[in-house]
Tab-separated table of C-alpha atoms and ligand atoms in Angstrom:
chain	number	residue	atom	x	y	z
A	24	UNK	CA	2.638	18.566	-12.241
A	25	UNK	CA	-0.980	17.756	-11.547
A	26	UNK	CA	-2.545	14.105	-12.379
A	27	UNK	CA	-5.598	11.958	-11.894
A	28	UNK	CA	-6.338	8.279	-11.673
A	29	UNK	CA	-8.346	7.642	-14.629
A	30	UNK	CA	-9.039	3.741	-15.076
A	31	UNK	CA	-11.296	1.383	-17.434
A	32	UNK	CA	-12.539	-0.755	-14.414
A	33	UNK	CA	-13.658	-0.327	-10.958
A	34	UNK	CA	-10.948	-3.083	-10.036
A	35	UNK	CA	-8.228	-0.903	-11.915
A	36	UNK	CA	-9.361	2.197	-9.903
A	37	UNK	CA	-8.961	0.388	-6.486
A	38	UNK	CA	-5.448	-1.117	-7.589
A	39	UNK	CA	-4.242	2.046	-8.470
A	40	UNK	CA	-5.549	3.622	-5.004
A	41	UNK	CA	-3.467	1.073	-3.398
A	42	UNK	CA	-0.353	1.668	-5.718
A	43	UNK	CA	-0.357	5.355	-4.487
A	44	UNK	CA	-1.250	4.027	-0.654
A	45	UNK	CA	-4.792	5.750	-0.352
A	46	UNK	CA	-6.077	2.423	0.157
A	47	UNK	CA	-3.987	0.016	2.247
A	48	UNK	CA	-6.047	-2.111	4.098
A	49	UNK	CA	-7.095	-5.337	2.541
A	50	UNK	CA	-10.195	-5.283	3.769
A	51	UNK	CA	-10.869	-1.567	2.301
A	52	UNK	CA	-9.590	-2.735	-1.108
A	53	UNK	CA	-11.960	-5.585	-1.298
A	54	UNK	CA	-15.070	-3.574	0.031
A	55	UNK	CA	-14.417	-0.888	-2.654
A	56	UNK	CA	-13.358	-3.411	-5.502
A	57	UNK	CA	-16.932	-4.852	-4.836
A	58	UNK	CA	-18.799	-1.790	-4.615
A	59	UNK	CA	-18.568	-0.634	-8.741
A	60	UNK	CA	-18.713	3.189	-8.828
A	61	UNK	CA	-21.014	2.709	-11.881
A	62	UNK	CA	-23.861	2.230	-9.472
A	63	UNK	CA	-23.627	5.081	-7.534
A	64	UNK	CA	-22.292	8.300	-9.989
A	65	UNK	CA	-23.602	9.203	-13.617
A	66	UNK	CA	-20.043	9.924	-14.856
A	67	UNK	CA	-19.515	8.320	-18.316
A	68	UNK	CA	-16.536	6.916	-17.268
A	69	UNK	CA	-17.009	6.676	-13.235
A	70	UNK	CA	-13.929	4.927	-12.977
A	71	UNK	CA	-11.661	8.399	-12.258
A	72	UNK	CA	-10.331	9.833	-9.011
A	73	UNK	CA	-12.755	12.653	-9.096
A	74	UNK	CA	-15.971	13.682	-7.072
A	75	UNK	CA	-19.104	14.257	-9.309
A	76	UNK	CA	-22.652	16.048	-8.930
A	77	UNK	CA	-25.574	13.798	-7.761
A	78	UNK	CA	-27.994	16.370	-8.058
A	79	UNK	CA	-29.752	18.422	-5.081
A	80	UNK	CA	-26.326	20.360	-4.673
A	81	UNK	CA	-24.831	16.898	-3.329
A	82	UNK	CA	-21.841	15.355	-4.649
A	83	UNK	CA	-20.259	11.955	-4.302
A	84	UNK	CA	-17.091	12.149	-3.119
A	85	UNK	CA	-13.797	11.372	-4.978
A	86	UNK	CA	-12.683	7.618	-4.373
A	87	UNK	CA	-9.695	8.901	-2.759
A	88	UNK	CA	-11.909	10.836	-0.417
A	89	UNK	CA	-13.959	7.575	0.113
A	90	UNK	CA	-10.801	5.611	0.983
A	91	UNK	CA	-9.695	8.029	3.154
A	92	UNK	CA	-12.739	7.682	5.460
A	93	UNK	CA	-13.063	4.001	4.995
A	94	UNK	CA	-9.021	3.902	5.970
A	95	UNK	CA	-9.864	5.864	9.235
A	96	UNK	CA	-12.966	3.537	10.297
A	97	UNK	CA	-12.102	-0.040	9.219
A	98	UNK	CA	-10.362	-0.824	12.615
A	99	UNK	CA	-13.301	0.229	14.596
A	100	UNK	CA	-15.438	-1.672	12.259
A	101	UNK	CA	-16.595	-5.254	14.219
A	102	UNK	CA	-19.157	-7.915	12.961
A	103	UNK	CA	-21.933	-6.466	15.138
A	104	UNK	CA	-21.357	-3.046	14.452
A	105	UNK	CA	-24.044	0.019	14.022
A	106	UNK	CA	-22.977	2.682	11.681
A	107	UNK	CA	-24.606	5.921	10.832
A	108	UNK	CA	-23.801	7.131	7.378
A	109	UNK	CA	-24.936	11.284	7.470
A	110	UNK	CA	-25.778	12.483	4.491
A	111	UNK	CA	-25.482	9.308	2.275
A	112	UNK	CA	-26.208	10.818	-0.890
A	113	UNK	CA	-24.953	8.134	-3.810
A	114	UNK	CA	-25.312	5.341	-0.965
A	115	UNK	CA	-21.996	4.239	-2.152
A	116	UNK	CA	-19.976	4.657	1.660
A	117	UNK	CA	-23.193	2.663	2.813
A	118	UNK	CA	-22.773	-0.105	0.621
A	119	UNK	CA	-18.883	-0.383	1.371
A	120	UNK	CA	-19.774	0.121	5.401
A	121	UNK	CA	-22.011	-3.132	4.805
A	122	UNK	CA	-19.271	-4.962	3.210
A	123	UNK	CA	-16.961	-4.105	5.675
A	124	UNK	CA	-19.269	-5.535	8.312
A	125	UNK	CA	-19.574	-8.818	6.322
A	126	UNK	CA	-15.596	-9.174	5.436
A	127	UNK	CA	-15.267	-8.770	9.464
A	128	UNK	CA	-17.820	-11.418	9.879
A	129	UNK	CA	-16.207	-13.718	7.856
A	130	UNK	CA	-12.660	-13.109	9.478
A	131	UNK	CA	-14.309	-13.983	12.870
A	132	UNK	CA	-16.539	-16.956	11.268
A	133	UNK	CA	-19.709	-15.208	13.039
A	134	UNK	CA	-22.711	-13.780	10.834
A	135	UNK	CA	-22.548	-10.251	10.031
A	136	UNK	CA	-25.304	-8.898	12.827
A	137	UNK	CA	-24.123	-5.406	12.140
A	138	UNK	CA	-26.320	-2.740	10.575
A	139	UNK	CA	-25.705	0.684	8.572
A	140	UNK	CA	-28.192	3.239	8.532
A	141	UNK	CA	-27.844	5.922	5.933
A	142	UNK	CA	-29.593	9.505	6.480
A	143	UNK	CA	-30.124	12.329	4.138
A	144	UNK	CA	-32.682	15.670	4.659
A	145	UNK	CA	-33.176	15.080	0.670
A	146	UNK	CA	-35.984	13.093	-0.241
A	147	UNK	CA	-34.730	12.641	-3.713
A	148	UNK	CA	-31.378	11.626	-2.580
A	149	UNK	CA	-32.915	9.060	-0.225
A	150	UNK	CA	-34.361	7.748	-3.297
A	151	UNK	CA	-31.415	7.784	-5.227
A	152	UNK	CA	-29.313	6.106	-2.701
A	153	UNK	CA	-31.840	3.342	-2.567
A	154	UNK	CA	-31.749	2.647	-6.294
A	155	UNK	CA	-28.194	2.889	-6.506
A	156	UNK	CA	-28.096	0.282	-3.724
A	157	UNK	CA	-30.755	-1.799	-4.965
A	158	UNK	CA	-28.904	-2.091	-8.445
A	159	UNK	CA	-25.554	-3.008	-6.494
A	160	UNK	CA	-26.924	-5.189	-4.078
A	161	UNK	CA	-30.548	-5.783	-3.373
A	162	UNK	CA	-29.939	-8.474	-0.508
A	163	UNK	CA	-28.350	-5.284	1.656
A	164	UNK	CA	-32.704	-4.258	2.371
A	165	UNK	CA	-33.963	-7.755	1.923
A	166	UNK	CA	-31.783	-8.959	4.932
A	167	UNK	CA	-32.280	-6.150	6.667
A	168	UNK	CA	-28.280	-4.975	6.541
A	169	UNK	CA	-29.234	-1.269	5.259
A	170	UNK	CA	-31.691	0.580	6.117
A	171	UNK	CA	-31.981	4.277	4.723
A	172	UNK	CA	-34.075	7.370	6.385
A	173	UNK	CA	-35.355	10.998	5.725
A	174	UNK	CA	-34.019	13.296	8.655
A	175	UNK	CA	-32.042	15.962	9.585
A	176	UNK	CA	-28.683	14.053	10.299
A	177	UNK	CA	-27.010	17.038	12.701
A	178	UNK	CA	-29.582	15.483	15.202
A	179	UNK	CA	-28.267	11.615	14.447
A	180	UNK	CA	-30.459	8.985	14.649
A	181	UNK	CA	-31.423	8.863	18.346
A	182	UNK	CA	-34.372	5.890	17.810
A	183	UNK	CA	-31.254	3.647	16.779
A	184	UNK	CA	-27.998	5.240	18.933
A	185	UNK	CA	-25.904	4.267	20.239
A	186	UNK	CA	-23.576	3.911	16.999
A	187	UNK	CA	-20.304	2.198	17.088
A	188	UNK	CA	-19.334	4.150	13.952
A	189	UNK	CA	-20.727	7.730	12.385
A	190	UNK	CA	-19.200	9.429	9.268
A	191	UNK	CA	-20.698	12.524	8.524
A	192	UNK	CA	-20.415	13.158	4.672
A	193	UNK	CA	-21.005	16.956	5.044
A	194	UNK	CA	-19.345	19.809	6.982
A	195	UNK	CA	-20.667	20.665	10.440
A	196	UNK	CA	-20.045	24.452	11.338
A	197	UNK	CA	-19.403	23.967	14.891
A	198	UNK	CA	-18.462	20.740	16.839
A	199	UNK	CA	-21.244	17.698	16.186
A	200	UNK	CA	-22.152	17.530	19.728
A	201	UNK	CA	-25.244	15.534	19.132
A	202	UNK	CA	-23.127	13.127	16.972
A	203	UNK	CA	-20.842	12.632	19.692
A	204	UNK	CA	-23.481	12.124	22.085
A	205	UNK	CA	-24.944	9.520	19.927
A	206	UNK	CA	-21.369	7.302	19.774
A	207	UNK	CA	-20.794	4.110	21.588
A	208	UNK	CA	-18.300	3.564	23.860
A	209	UNK	CA	-15.404	2.537	21.829
A	210	UNK	CA	-17.037	4.320	18.691
A	211	UNK	CA	-15.634	6.694	16.274
A	212	UNK	CA	-17.003	9.664	14.786
A	213	UNK	CA	-15.409	11.081	11.398
A	214	UNK	CA	-16.885	14.611	10.874
A	215	UNK	CA	-15.633	17.027	8.593
A	216	UNK	CA	-15.854	20.575	10.566
A	217	UNK	CA	-15.950	24.180	9.350
A	218	UNK	CA	-17.707	26.716	7.484
A	219	UNK	CA	-18.230	26.534	3.476
A	220	UNK	CA	-15.370	28.734	2.080
A	221	UNK	CA	-12.906	28.354	5.123
A	222	UNK	CA	-10.800	26.096	5.807
A	223	UNK	CA	-12.429	22.794	6.925
A	224	UNK	CA	-11.028	19.978	8.983
A	225	UNK	CA	-11.604	16.514	9.061
A	226	UNK	CA	-11.820	15.801	12.945
A	227	UNK	CA	-11.860	12.077	14.388
A	228	UNK	CA	-13.876	11.664	18.018
A	229	UNK	CA	-13.435	8.656	19.790
A	230	UNK	CA	-15.475	7.920	22.879
A	231	UNK	CA	-13.506	6.587	25.747
A	232	UNK	CA	-15.686	6.371	28.331
A	233	UNK	CA	-19.338	7.625	29.456
A	234	UNK	CA	-17.808	10.853	30.049
A	235	UNK	CA	-14.952	11.272	27.592
A	236	UNK	CA	-14.315	11.790	24.091
A	237	UNK	CA	-10.944	12.010	22.076
A	238	UNK	CA	-10.372	14.765	19.539
A	239	UNK	CA	-8.107	14.480	17.058
A	240	UNK	CA	-7.653	16.697	13.621
A	241	UNK	CA	-7.025	14.653	10.803
A	242	UNK	CA	-6.684	17.128	7.723
A	243	UNK	CA	-8.021	19.856	5.634
A	244	UNK	CA	-10.771	18.687	3.611
A	245	UNK	CA	-13.739	20.936	1.125
A	246	UNK	CA	-17.214	19.366	1.870
A	247	UNK	CA	-20.482	20.698	1.067
A	248	UNK	CA	-22.445	21.905	4.281
A	249	UNK	CA	-24.907	20.359	6.169
A	250	UNK	CA	-28.074	22.615	5.705
A	251	UNK	CA	-31.405	22.839	7.345
B	326	SAH	N1	-21.238	10.650	1.281
B	326	SAH	C1	-22.043	11.060	0.011
B	326	SAH	C2	-21.822	12.649	0.362
B	326	SAH	C3	-23.002	12.999	-0.412
B	326	SAH	S1	-23.174	14.646	-0.465
B	326	SAH	C4	-21.573	10.614	-1.329
B	326	SAH	O1	-19.935	10.454	-1.293
B	326	SAH	O2	-22.075	10.244	-1.581
B	326	SAH	C5	-23.633	14.992	1.249
B	326	SAH	C6	-24.720	15.203	1.526
B	326	SAH	O3	-25.440	15.398	2.773
B	326	SAH	C7	-26.177	15.084	0.267
B	326	SAH	O4	-26.461	14.278	0.101
B	326	SAH	C8	-27.012	16.239	1.291
B	326	SAH	O5	-28.189	16.121	0.941
B	326	SAH	C9	-26.552	15.771	2.544
B	326	SAH	N2	-27.050	16.252	3.758
B	326	SAH	C10	-27.172	17.875	3.687
B	326	SAH	N3	-27.268	18.549	4.916
B	326	SAH	C11	-27.971	17.414	5.454
B	326	SAH	C12	-28.589	17.321	6.536
B	326	SAH	N4	-28.707	18.092	7.817
B	326	SAH	N5	-28.925	16.112	7.084
B	326	SAH	C13	-28.870	14.922	6.458
B	326	SAH	N6	-28.011	14.961	5.280
B	326	SAH	C14	-27.933	16.151	5.054
C-alpha cells in the first residue's frame, strides 16, 4: 500500500508530519508551520508531501525531506549560528533555518545574531529564492538575517567561513572535503553523497576539534547532483 500526505493548509501538513513522527522537535514544527510552502512552490496545492520542479532542473524537496534535514541539524543550531545552505533553490530551508535561529534566541532570551547564507550556482534560482523569501518574510533581508549569493557551493563560502551548520541540498559525487574544511568546531554538515542513478547516502559530518571529524552515514536518499 502506498500513501502520501495531502492537506489543505500548511499547519495541517506539518501536523500530519508530526503524527507520523517525521517531525518530532517542537522548534522544527514551529519553523515549518511559520514557513508557508505556498511561497516556495508552484503546485496548485502546495500542502502535499511531494517534491516539485522549480525550474533549471532543480527541485524543491518533499516536506518530509526538509523535516529530516532540520531534525538532524536543530540540536546544533544556536542563536548566534552561521549557517550555509548550499543549493538553496526555492529558499524554503534558508527561511526555516532563520526561524530556528530566532526560536533558539527566544528560548535563551538573547538577540538572534546568527545569519543564514544561501548559495546557488544558478542565477535564476538565486533570483527565485530571494523573491520567495521576500514574499514570506521581507525582514529576513532588511535585518540582515539571510544573505543569498550566486556561486559554486562545492567550494563553500570561504569569505564567511567557518560555519556552525552546513546543509547541502544536492548530491556531492565524492566526500565534500571543502565543506568539511569550512565547518566550525562543534559544527555539523549534512550532505547527500553519491552519483545520480546510484544509491546516494545522506552523510553527517561533525567537527570534533581542529583535526578530527566524525562521519556518520544516515540513510539512502535521491537528490539532484551538484553541477559545474
Ligand atoms: N534545498 C533546495 C534544493 C534545490 S535542488 C530546495 O529544497 O528548494 C538543488 C539545488 O542545488 C538547485 O537549486 C541547483 O541549482 C543547486 N546546485 C547545483 N549545483 C550547485 C553548485 N555547484 N553550487 C551551488 N548550487 C548548486
